[in-house]
């Protein structure tokens, strides 16, 4: 019970913090403004302010939904061991209600948002268990590598991901904290050809190099009938070398001109 209250309090604190970041007080001067007489620069300033406030409101709504979900769980609990043993619901690690599937695995209802999107990649929400390419902000060589999502914040913008590879001592892979701009969703093995169409030849992509867990920039040369991509990786020592990579491990190349997902 204490752990559930901690999640509720944490979510409420996030809402308060988000309002501190993007305040939108009832400014009486705004009511007297004639926007038709403002310059383009002034209009853009107010537009940016309004958009920031809208995003803040949406974030608060998502957090409030997480709070309500946890409060409902607490209120539904009966202080009777016999009555609670048969319950299949439990509180998920990211503050949402989760349930156990018929296979015995726990599924989390919180969904993360995908920032890097493309018409050639799934634009689905990210869930606990999703595979992603992750790029650390500090350390490393600025490369993306294969990870698994293990936790999602109530607002769907912050994640914990785990390196699936154990360390040298055989311990569980390292866990990293990141936000939605640090990861790219990898389509699941069940994705259909319609969901992940072939890239046109010449497309710049990010692909996992065979027999590694690291993604590198590459250019699409073509595609095989089964969807496998024929690629030329940047920096290959062998001139004109082509490498075949499974389609789901070939991701849209992230760059500043890419449009983030809008919801």
PDB file of C-alpha atoms in Angstrom:
ATOM      1  CA  UNK A   1       0.000   0.000   0.000  1.00  0.00           C
ATOM      2  CA  UNK A   2       2.822   2.421   0.869  1.00  0.00           C
ATOM      3  CA  UNK A   3       4.434   1.822  -2.512  1.00  0.00           C
ATOM      4  CA  UNK A   4       1.204   2.666  -4.317  1.00  0.00           C
ATOM      5  CA  UNK A   5       0.835   5.917  -2.363  1.00  0.00           C
ATOM      6  CA  UNK A   6       4.432   6.772  -3.311  1.00  0.00           C
ATOM      7  CA  UNK A   7       3.462   6.475  -6.986  1.00  0.00           C
ATOM      8  CA  UNK A   8       0.406   8.690  -6.481  1.00  0.00           C
ATOM      9  CA  UNK A   9       2.446  11.354  -4.658  1.00  0.00           C
ATOM     10  CA  UNK A  10       5.212  11.178  -7.270  1.00  0.00           C
ATOM     11  CA  UNK A  11       2.704  11.694 -10.092  1.00  0.00           C
ATOM     12  CA  UNK A  12       1.150  14.699  -8.322  1.00  0.00           C
ATOM     13  CA  UNK A  13       4.619  16.169  -7.816  1.00  0.00           C
ATOM     14  CA  UNK A  14       5.302  15.749 -11.547  1.00  0.00           C
ATOM     15  CA  UNK A  15       2.122  17.699 -12.328  1.00  0.00           C
ATOM     16  CA  UNK A  16       3.204  20.503 -10.004  1.00  0.00           C
ATOM     17  CA  UNK A  17       6.681  20.570 -11.550  1.00  0.00           C
ATOM     18  CA  UNK A  18       5.285  20.682 -15.081  1.00  0.00           C
ATOM     19  CA  UNK A  19       3.222  23.750 -14.137  1.00  0.00           C
ATOM     20  CA  UNK A  20       6.332  25.390 -12.735  1.00  0.00           C
ATOM     21  CA  UNK A  21       8.095  24.815 -16.059  1.00  0.00           C
ATOM     22  CA  UNK A  22       5.257  26.139 -18.212  1.00  0.00           C
ATOM     23  CA  UNK A  23       3.140  28.551 -16.219  1.00  0.00           C
ATOM     24  CA  UNK A  24       0.065  30.067 -17.797  1.00  0.00           C
ATOM     25  CA  UNK A  25      -1.505  32.453 -15.329  1.00  0.00           C
ATOM     26  CA  UNK A  26      -4.652  34.399 -16.135  1.00  0.00           C
ATOM     27  CA  UNK A  27      -2.906  37.460 -17.522  1.00  0.00           C
ATOM     28  CA  UNK A  28      -5.406  40.351 -17.727  1.00  0.00           C
ATOM     29  CA  UNK A  29      -3.224  42.035 -20.362  1.00  0.00           C
ATOM     30  CA  UNK A  30      -3.940  39.190 -22.789  1.00  0.00           C
ATOM     31  CA  UNK A  31      -7.630  40.035 -22.705  1.00  0.00           C
ATOM     32  CA  UNK A  32      -6.909  43.548 -23.935  1.00  0.00           C
ATOM     33  CA  UNK A  33      -4.592  42.496 -26.755  1.00  0.00           C
ATOM     34  CA  UNK A  34      -5.646  42.952 -30.350  1.00  0.00           C
ATOM     35  CA  UNK A  35      -3.750  40.135 -32.047  1.00  0.00           C
ATOM     36  CA  UNK A  36      -4.534  41.577 -35.477  1.00  0.00           C
ATOM     37  CA  UNK A  37      -2.242  44.524 -34.688  1.00  0.00           C
ATOM     38  CA  UNK A  38       0.733  42.461 -33.560  1.00  0.00           C
ATOM     39  CA  UNK A  39       3.829  41.812 -35.641  1.00  0.00           C
ATOM     40  CA  UNK A  40       4.654  38.316 -36.882  1.00  0.00           C
ATOM     41  CA  UNK A  41       7.402  38.042 -34.275  1.00  0.00           C
ATOM     42  CA  UNK A  42       5.036  38.983 -31.443  1.00  0.00           C
ATOM     43  CA  UNK A  43       2.374  36.590 -32.720  1.00  0.00           C
ATOM     44  CA  UNK A  44       4.930  33.780 -32.842  1.00  0.00           C
ATOM     45  CA  UNK A  45       5.927  34.519 -29.229  1.00  0.00           C
ATOM     46  CA  UNK A  46       2.327  34.182 -28.050  1.00  0.00           C
ATOM     47  CA  UNK A  47       1.770  31.112 -30.247  1.00  0.00           C
ATOM     48  CA  UNK A  48       4.785  29.394 -28.692  1.00  0.00           C
ATOM     49  CA  UNK A  49       3.460  30.246 -25.236  1.00  0.00           C
ATOM     50  CA  UNK A  50       0.025  28.820 -26.025  1.00  0.00           C
ATOM     51  CA  UNK A  51       1.497  25.633 -27.504  1.00  0.00           C
ATOM     52  CA  UNK A  52       3.722  25.131 -24.462  1.00  0.00           C
ATOM     53  CA  UNK A  53       0.703  25.498 -22.223  1.00  0.00           C
ATOM     54  CA  UNK A  54      -1.301  23.017 -24.301  1.00  0.00           C
ATOM     55  CA  UNK A  55       1.483  20.437 -24.032  1.00  0.00           C
ATOM     56  CA  UNK A  56       1.653  21.090 -20.296  1.00  0.00           C
ATOM     57  CA  UNK A  57      -2.101  20.498 -19.963  1.00  0.00           C
ATOM     58  CA  UNK A  58      -1.881  17.251 -21.957  1.00  0.00           C
ATOM     59  CA  UNK A  59       1.005  16.058 -19.782  1.00  0.00           C
ATOM     60  CA  UNK A  60      -0.962  16.865 -16.641  1.00  0.00           C
ATOM     61  CA  UNK A  61      -3.963  14.954 -18.019  1.00  0.00           C
ATOM     62  CA  UNK A  62      -1.843  11.852 -18.611  1.00  0.00           C
ATOM     63  CA  UNK A  63      -0.388  12.074 -15.123  1.00  0.00           C
ATOM     64  CA  UNK A  64      -3.826  12.535 -13.570  1.00  0.00           C
ATOM     65  CA  UNK A  65      -5.008   9.418 -15.381  1.00  0.00           C
ATOM     66  CA  UNK A  66      -2.110   7.518 -13.815  1.00  0.00           C
ATOM     67  CA  UNK A  67      -3.030   8.938 -10.389  1.00  0.00           C
ATOM     68  CA  UNK A  68      -6.680   7.916 -10.836  1.00  0.00           C
ATOM     69  CA  UNK A  69      -5.626   4.429 -11.920  1.00  0.00           C
ATOM     70  CA  UNK A  70      -3.562   3.952  -8.766  1.00  0.00           C
ATOM     71  CA  UNK A  71      -6.227   5.424  -6.496  1.00  0.00           C
ATOM     72  CA  UNK A  72      -8.819   3.081  -8.018  1.00  0.00           C
ATOM     73  CA  UNK A  73      -6.523   0.150  -7.320  1.00  0.00           C
ATOM     74  CA  UNK A  74      -6.043   1.202  -3.687  1.00  0.00           C
ATOM     75  CA  UNK A  75      -9.772   1.761  -3.119  1.00  0.00           C
ATOM     76  CA  UNK A  76     -10.671  -1.572  -4.706  1.00  0.00           C
ATOM     77  CA  UNK A  77      -8.358  -3.513  -2.424  1.00  0.00           C
ATOM     78  CA  UNK A  78     -10.053  -5.492   0.320  1.00  0.00           C
ATOM     79  CA  UNK A  79      -8.117  -6.024   3.582  1.00  0.00           C
ATOM     80  CA  UNK A  80      -8.763  -9.745   3.455  1.00  0.00           C
ATOM     81  CA  UNK A  81      -6.081 -12.182   2.354  1.00  0.00           C
ATOM     82  CA  UNK A  82      -8.586 -14.717   1.074  1.00  0.00           C
ATOM     83  CA  UNK A  83     -10.383 -12.075  -0.970  1.00  0.00           C
ATOM     84  CA  UNK A  84      -7.211 -10.767  -2.562  1.00  0.00           C
ATOM     85  CA  UNK A  85      -5.454 -14.022  -3.398  1.00  0.00           C
ATOM     86  CA  UNK A  86      -7.551 -14.576  -6.500  1.00  0.00           C
ATOM     87  CA  UNK A  87      -7.052 -11.095  -7.898  1.00  0.00           C
ATOM     88  CA  UNK A  88      -5.207 -11.007 -11.210  1.00  0.00           C
ATOM     89  CA  UNK A  89      -4.496  -7.257 -11.149  1.00  0.00           C
ATOM     90  CA  UNK A  90      -1.468  -5.597  -9.650  1.00  0.00           C
ATOM     91  CA  UNK A  91       0.242  -2.232  -9.757  1.00  0.00           C
ATOM     92  CA  UNK A  92       2.786  -1.991 -12.556  1.00  0.00           C
ATOM     93  CA  UNK A  93       6.311  -0.721 -12.082  1.00  0.00           C
ATOM     94  CA  UNK A  94       5.611   2.520 -13.945  1.00  0.00           C
ATOM     95  CA  UNK A  95       2.574   3.414 -11.860  1.00  0.00           C
ATOM     96  CA  UNK A  96      -0.186   1.830 -13.926  1.00  0.00           C
ATOM     97  CA  UNK A  97      -2.497  -1.084 -13.334  1.00  0.00           C
ATOM     98  CA  UNK A  98      -1.187  -4.241 -14.960  1.00  0.00           C
ATOM     99  CA  UNK A  99      -2.687  -7.656 -15.402  1.00  0.00           C
ATOM    100  CA  UNK A 100      -1.340 -11.133 -15.951  1.00  0.00           C
ATOM    101  CA  UNK A 101      -2.000 -12.750 -19.289  1.00  0.00           C
ATOM    102  CA  UNK A 102      -2.898 -16.389 -19.784  1.00  0.00           C
ATOM    103  CA  UNK A 103       0.799 -17.076 -20.320  1.00  0.00           C
ATOM    104  CA  UNK A 104       1.555 -15.729 -16.855  1.00  0.00           C
ATOM    105  CA  UNK A 105       3.393 -12.636 -18.090  1.00  0.00           C
ATOM    106  CA  UNK A 106       2.607  -9.245 -16.628  1.00  0.00           C
ATOM    107  CA  UNK A 107       1.410  -6.622 -19.095  1.00  0.00           C
ATOM    108  CA  UNK A 108       1.648  -2.901 -18.328  1.00  0.00           C
ATOM    109  CA  UNK A 109      -1.076  -0.488 -19.411  1.00  0.00           C
ATOM    110  CA  UNK A 110       1.191   2.583 -19.659  1.00  0.00           C
ATOM    111  CA  UNK A 111       2.269   3.375 -23.198  1.00  0.00           C
ATOM    112  CA  UNK A 112       5.283   5.458 -24.129  1.00  0.00           C
ATOM    113  CA  UNK A 113       5.334   7.883 -27.010  1.00  0.00           C
ATOM    114  CA  UNK A 114       7.609   7.523 -30.038  1.00  0.00           C
ATOM    115  CA  UNK A 115       9.509  10.672 -31.038  1.00  0.00           C
ATOM    116  CA  UNK A 116      11.345   9.370 -34.109  1.00  0.00           C
ATOM    117  CA  UNK A 117       8.703   8.286 -36.613  1.00  0.00           C
ATOM    118  CA  UNK A 118       8.639   7.484 -40.300  1.00  0.00           C
ATOM    119  CA  UNK A 119       6.246   6.215 -42.945  1.00  0.00           C
ATOM    120  CA  UNK A 120       8.598   3.236 -43.229  1.00  0.00           C
ATOM    121  CA  UNK A 121       8.467   2.285 -39.564  1.00  0.00           C
ATOM    122  CA  UNK A 122       5.749   1.451 -37.050  1.00  0.00           C
ATOM    123  CA  UNK A 123       4.265   4.521 -35.356  1.00  0.00           C
ATOM    124  CA  UNK A 124       2.909   2.440 -32.494  1.00  0.00           C
ATOM    125  CA  UNK A 125       3.110   3.377 -28.842  1.00  0.00           C
ATOM    126  CA  UNK A 126       6.000   1.878 -26.889  1.00  0.00           C
ATOM    127  CA  UNK A 127       5.175  -0.608 -24.127  1.00  0.00           C
ATOM    128  CA  UNK A 128       7.139  -2.439 -21.465  1.00  0.00           C
ATOM    129  CA  UNK A 129       8.940  -5.227 -23.310  1.00  0.00           C
ATOM    130  CA  UNK A 130       9.334  -3.268 -26.556  1.00  0.00           C
ATOM    131  CA  UNK A 131      12.689  -3.511 -28.276  1.00  0.00           C
ATOM    132  CA  UNK A 132      14.362  -0.196 -29.031  1.00  0.00           C
ATOM    133  CA  UNK A 133      17.587   1.280 -30.297  1.00  0.00           C
ATOM    134  CA  UNK A 134      19.041   3.458 -27.518  1.00  0.00           C
ATOM    135  CA  UNK A 135      21.701   6.144 -27.743  1.00  0.00           C
ATOM    136  CA  UNK A 136      23.383   7.227 -24.481  1.00  0.00           C
ATOM    137  CA  UNK A 137      23.731  10.966 -24.053  1.00  0.00           C
ATOM    138  CA  UNK A 138      26.983  10.658 -22.132  1.00  0.00           C
ATOM    139  CA  UNK A 139      29.817   8.223 -22.583  1.00  0.00           C
ATOM    140  CA  UNK A 140      30.109   5.640 -25.319  1.00  0.00           C
ATOM    141  CA  UNK A 141      30.889   6.470 -28.935  1.00  0.00           C
ATOM    142  CA  UNK A 142      27.597   8.135 -29.818  1.00  0.00           C
ATOM    143  CA  UNK A 143      26.261   4.844 -31.187  1.00  0.00           C
ATOM    144  CA  UNK A 144      22.798   3.342 -30.894  1.00  0.00           C
ATOM    145  CA  UNK A 145      22.469  -0.159 -29.477  1.00  0.00           C
ATOM    146  CA  UNK A 146      19.722  -2.739 -28.980  1.00  0.00           C
ATOM    147  CA  UNK A 147      17.835  -2.549 -25.662  1.00  0.00           C
ATOM    148  CA  UNK A 148      14.557  -3.578 -24.051  1.00  0.00           C
ATOM    149  CA  UNK A 149      12.110  -1.194 -22.335  1.00  0.00           C
ATOM    150  CA  UNK A 150      11.540  -2.185 -18.695  1.00  0.00           C
ATOM    151  CA  UNK A 151       9.787   0.894 -17.294  1.00  0.00           C
ATOM    152  CA  UNK A 152       7.771   3.864 -18.585  1.00  0.00           C
ATOM    153  CA  UNK A 153       6.877   7.051 -16.711  1.00  0.00           C
ATOM    154  CA  UNK A 154       3.209   8.025 -16.332  1.00  0.00           C
ATOM    155  CA  UNK A 155       3.569  10.803 -18.932  1.00  0.00           C
ATOM    156  CA  UNK A 156       4.965   8.334 -21.494  1.00  0.00           C
ATOM    157  CA  UNK A 157       8.072  10.424 -22.178  1.00  0.00           C
ATOM    158  CA  UNK A 158      10.669   8.883 -19.862  1.00  0.00           C
ATOM    159  CA  UNK A 159      11.954   5.325 -19.908  1.00  0.00           C
ATOM    160  CA  UNK A 160      14.254   2.794 -18.354  1.00  0.00           C
ATOM    161  CA  UNK A 161      15.861   0.450 -20.850  1.00  0.00           C
ATOM    162  CA  UNK A 162      18.069  -2.565 -20.278  1.00  0.00           C
ATOM    163  CA  UNK A 163      20.941  -3.881 -22.298  1.00  0.00           C
ATOM    164  CA  UNK A 164      19.958  -7.487 -23.108  1.00  0.00           C
ATOM    165  CA  UNK A 165      23.599  -8.539 -23.113  1.00  0.00           C
ATOM    166  CA  UNK A 166      24.950  -9.656 -19.688  1.00  0.00           C
ATOM    167  CA  UNK A 167      28.179  -8.159 -18.440  1.00  0.00           C
ATOM    168  CA  UNK A 168      31.522  -9.966 -18.324  1.00  0.00           C
ATOM    169  CA  UNK A 169      30.538 -11.649 -15.044  1.00  0.00           C
ATOM    170  CA  UNK A 170      27.243 -12.900 -16.421  1.00  0.00           C
ATOM    171  CA  UNK A 171      25.149 -10.376 -14.484  1.00  0.00           C
ATOM    172  CA  UNK A 172      21.987  -8.836 -15.927  1.00  0.00           C
ATOM    173  CA  UNK A 173      22.642  -6.132 -18.500  1.00  0.00           C
ATOM    174  CA  UNK A 174      23.013  -2.502 -17.437  1.00  0.00           C
ATOM    175  CA  UNK A 175      19.887  -0.336 -17.024  1.00  0.00           C
ATOM    176  CA  UNK A 176      19.750   3.189 -18.478  1.00  0.00           C
ATOM    177  CA  UNK A 177      17.369   6.074 -17.871  1.00  0.00           C
ATOM    178  CA  UNK A 178      16.408   8.097 -20.921  1.00  0.00           C
ATOM    179  CA  UNK A 179      13.656  10.104 -22.617  1.00  0.00           C
ATOM    180  CA  UNK A 180      11.667   9.616 -25.799  1.00  0.00           C
ATOM    181  CA  UNK A 181      14.283  11.341 -27.973  1.00  0.00           C
ATOM    182  CA  UNK A 182      16.953   8.811 -26.927  1.00  0.00           C
ATOM    183  CA  UNK A 183      15.212   5.715 -28.328  1.00  0.00           C
ATOM    184  CA  UNK A 184      13.784   4.432 -31.606  1.00  0.00           C
ATOM    185  CA  UNK A 185      11.146   1.694 -31.638  1.00  0.00           C
ATOM    186  CA  UNK A 186      12.202  -1.587 -33.252  1.00  0.00           C
ATOM    187  CA  UNK A 187       9.245  -3.326 -34.936  1.00  0.00           C
ATOM    188  CA  UNK A 188       8.302  -6.615 -33.241  1.00  0.00           C
ATOM    189  CA  UNK A 189       8.944  -9.930 -34.948  1.00  0.00           C
ATOM    190  CA  UNK A 190       5.191 -10.134 -35.626  1.00  0.00           C
ATOM    191  CA  UNK A 191       5.187  -6.960 -37.758  1.00  0.00           C
ATOM    192  CA  UNK A 192       3.791  -7.510 -41.249  1.00  0.00           C
ATOM    193  CA  UNK A 193       5.221  -6.329 -44.559  1.00  0.00           C
ATOM    194  CA  UNK A 194       2.355  -3.828 -44.766  1.00  0.00           C
ATOM    195  CA  UNK A 195       3.367  -2.322 -41.418  1.00  0.00           C
ATOM    196  CA  UNK A 196       7.038  -1.955 -42.369  1.00  0.00           C
ATOM    197  CA  UNK A 197       7.228  -1.399 -46.137  1.00  0.00           C
ATOM    198  CA  UNK A 198      10.499  -1.534 -48.054  1.00  0.00           C
ATOM    199  CA  UNK A 199      12.741   1.520 -48.064  1.00  0.00           C
ATOM    200  CA  UNK A 200      13.427   3.102 -51.457  1.00  0.00           C
ATOM    201  CA  UNK A 201      16.958   2.604 -52.757  1.00  0.00           C
ATOM    202  CA  UNK A 202      19.249   5.394 -51.617  1.00  0.00           C
ATOM    203  CA  UNK A 203      17.472   5.949 -48.278  1.00  0.00           C
ATOM    204  CA  UNK A 204      19.733   6.797 -45.317  1.00  0.00           C
ATOM    205  CA  UNK A 205      18.903   4.439 -42.432  1.00  0.00           C
ATOM    206  CA  UNK A 206      20.146   3.183 -39.085  1.00  0.00           C
ATOM    207  CA  UNK A 207      20.704  -0.579 -39.132  1.00  0.00           C
ATOM    208  CA  UNK A 208      22.001  -3.213 -36.720  1.00  0.00           C
ATOM    209  CA  UNK A 209      25.260  -4.632 -37.970  1.00  0.00           C
ATOM    210  CA  UNK A 210      25.181  -8.461 -38.229  1.00  0.00           C
ATOM    211  CA  UNK A 211      26.362 -10.397 -35.163  1.00  0.00           C
ATOM    212  CA  UNK A 212      26.392  -7.234 -33.022  1.00  0.00           C
ATOM    213  CA  UNK A 213      23.843  -5.288 -30.971  1.00  0.00           C
ATOM    214  CA  UNK A 214      24.968  -1.920 -32.361  1.00  0.00           C
ATOM    215  CA  UNK A 215      23.199   0.183 -34.998  1.00  0.00           C
ATOM    216  CA  UNK A 216      25.205   2.128 -37.578  1.00  0.00           C
ATOM    217  CA  UNK A 217      24.311   4.518 -40.409  1.00  0.00           C
ATOM    218  CA  UNK A 218      23.848   2.853 -43.783  1.00  0.00           C
ATOM    219  CA  UNK A 219      22.332   3.427 -47.233  1.00  0.00           C
ATOM    220  CA  UNK A 220      19.712   1.124 -48.738  1.00  0.00           C
ATOM    221  CA  UNK A 221      20.827  -0.549 -51.959  1.00  0.00           C
ATOM    222  CA  UNK A 222      17.695  -2.631 -52.442  1.00  0.00           C
ATOM    223  CA  UNK A 223      15.357  -5.190 -50.854  1.00  0.00           C
ATOM    224  CA  UNK A 224      14.865  -8.931 -51.285  1.00  0.00           C
ATOM    225  CA  UNK A 225      11.482 -10.589 -51.708  1.00  0.00           C
ATOM    226  CA  UNK A 226      11.259 -11.483 -48.022  1.00  0.00           C
ATOM    227  CA  UNK A 227      11.879  -7.845 -47.089  1.00  0.00           C
ATOM    228  CA  UNK A 228      15.531  -8.269 -46.103  1.00  0.00           C
ATOM    229  CA  UNK A 229      17.422  -5.043 -46.783  1.00  0.00           C
ATOM    230  CA  UNK A 230      20.596  -4.879 -48.840  1.00  0.00           C
ATOM    231  CA  UNK A 231      22.719  -2.159 -47.306  1.00  0.00           C
ATOM    232  CA  UNK A 232      26.016  -0.386 -47.626  1.00  0.00           C
ATOM    233  CA  UNK A 233      27.223   0.619 -44.166  1.00  0.00           C
ATOM    234  CA  UNK A 234      29.108   3.873 -43.708  1.00  0.00           C
ATOM    235  CA  UNK A 235      32.834   3.423 -43.168  1.00  0.00           C
ATOM    236  CA  UNK A 236      33.123  -0.134 -44.541  1.00  0.00           C
ATOM    237  CA  UNK A 237      36.751  -0.920 -45.365  1.00  0.00           C
ATOM    238  CA  UNK A 238      35.785  -3.131 -48.293  1.00  0.00           C
ATOM    239  CA  UNK A 239      34.747  -0.975 -51.255  1.00  0.00           C
ATOM    240  CA  UNK A 240      31.104  -1.404 -52.391  1.00  0.00           C
ATOM    241  CA  UNK A 241      30.476  -4.129 -49.821  1.00  0.00           C
ATOM    242  CA  UNK A 242      26.770  -4.985 -49.437  1.00  0.00           C
ATOM    243  CA  UNK A 243      25.340  -6.387 -46.202  1.00  0.00           C
ATOM    244  CA  UNK A 244      21.958  -8.022 -45.713  1.00  0.00           C
ATOM    245  CA  UNK A 245      19.976  -7.086 -42.583  1.00  0.00           C
ATOM    246  CA  UNK A 246      16.506  -8.205 -41.482  1.00  0.00           C
ATOM    247  CA  UNK A 247      13.952  -5.510 -42.325  1.00  0.00           C
ATOM    248  CA  UNK A 248      12.798  -4.905 -38.734  1.00  0.00           C
ATOM    249  CA  UNK A 249      16.370  -4.098 -37.693  1.00  0.00           C
ATOM    250  CA  UNK A 250      16.615  -1.297 -40.265  1.00  0.00           C
ATOM    251  CA  UNK A 251      15.279   1.899 -38.673  1.00  0.00           C
ATOM    252  CA  UNK A 252      14.600   5.441 -39.893  1.00  0.00           C
ATOM    253  CA  UNK A 253      17.705   7.575 -39.607  1.00  0.00           C
ATOM    254  CA  UNK A 254      17.227  10.159 -36.815  1.00  0.00           C
ATOM    255  CA  UNK A 255      18.066  13.761 -37.637  1.00  0.00           C
ATOM    256  CA  UNK A 256      16.998  17.202 -36.487  1.00  0.00           C
ATOM    257  CA  UNK A 257      14.756  17.702 -39.513  1.00  0.00           C
ATOM    258  CA  UNK A 258      12.637  14.654 -38.678  1.00  0.00           C
ATOM    259  CA  UNK A 259       9.151  15.476 -37.469  1.00  0.00           C
ATOM    260  CA  UNK A 260       8.330  14.174 -33.982  1.00  0.00           C
ATOM    261  CA  UNK A 261       5.144  12.243 -33.374  1.00  0.00           C
ATOM    262  CA  UNK A 262       2.123  14.445 -32.704  1.00  0.00           C
ATOM    263  CA  UNK A 263      -0.793  13.257 -30.560  1.00  0.00           C
TER     264      UNK A 263
END
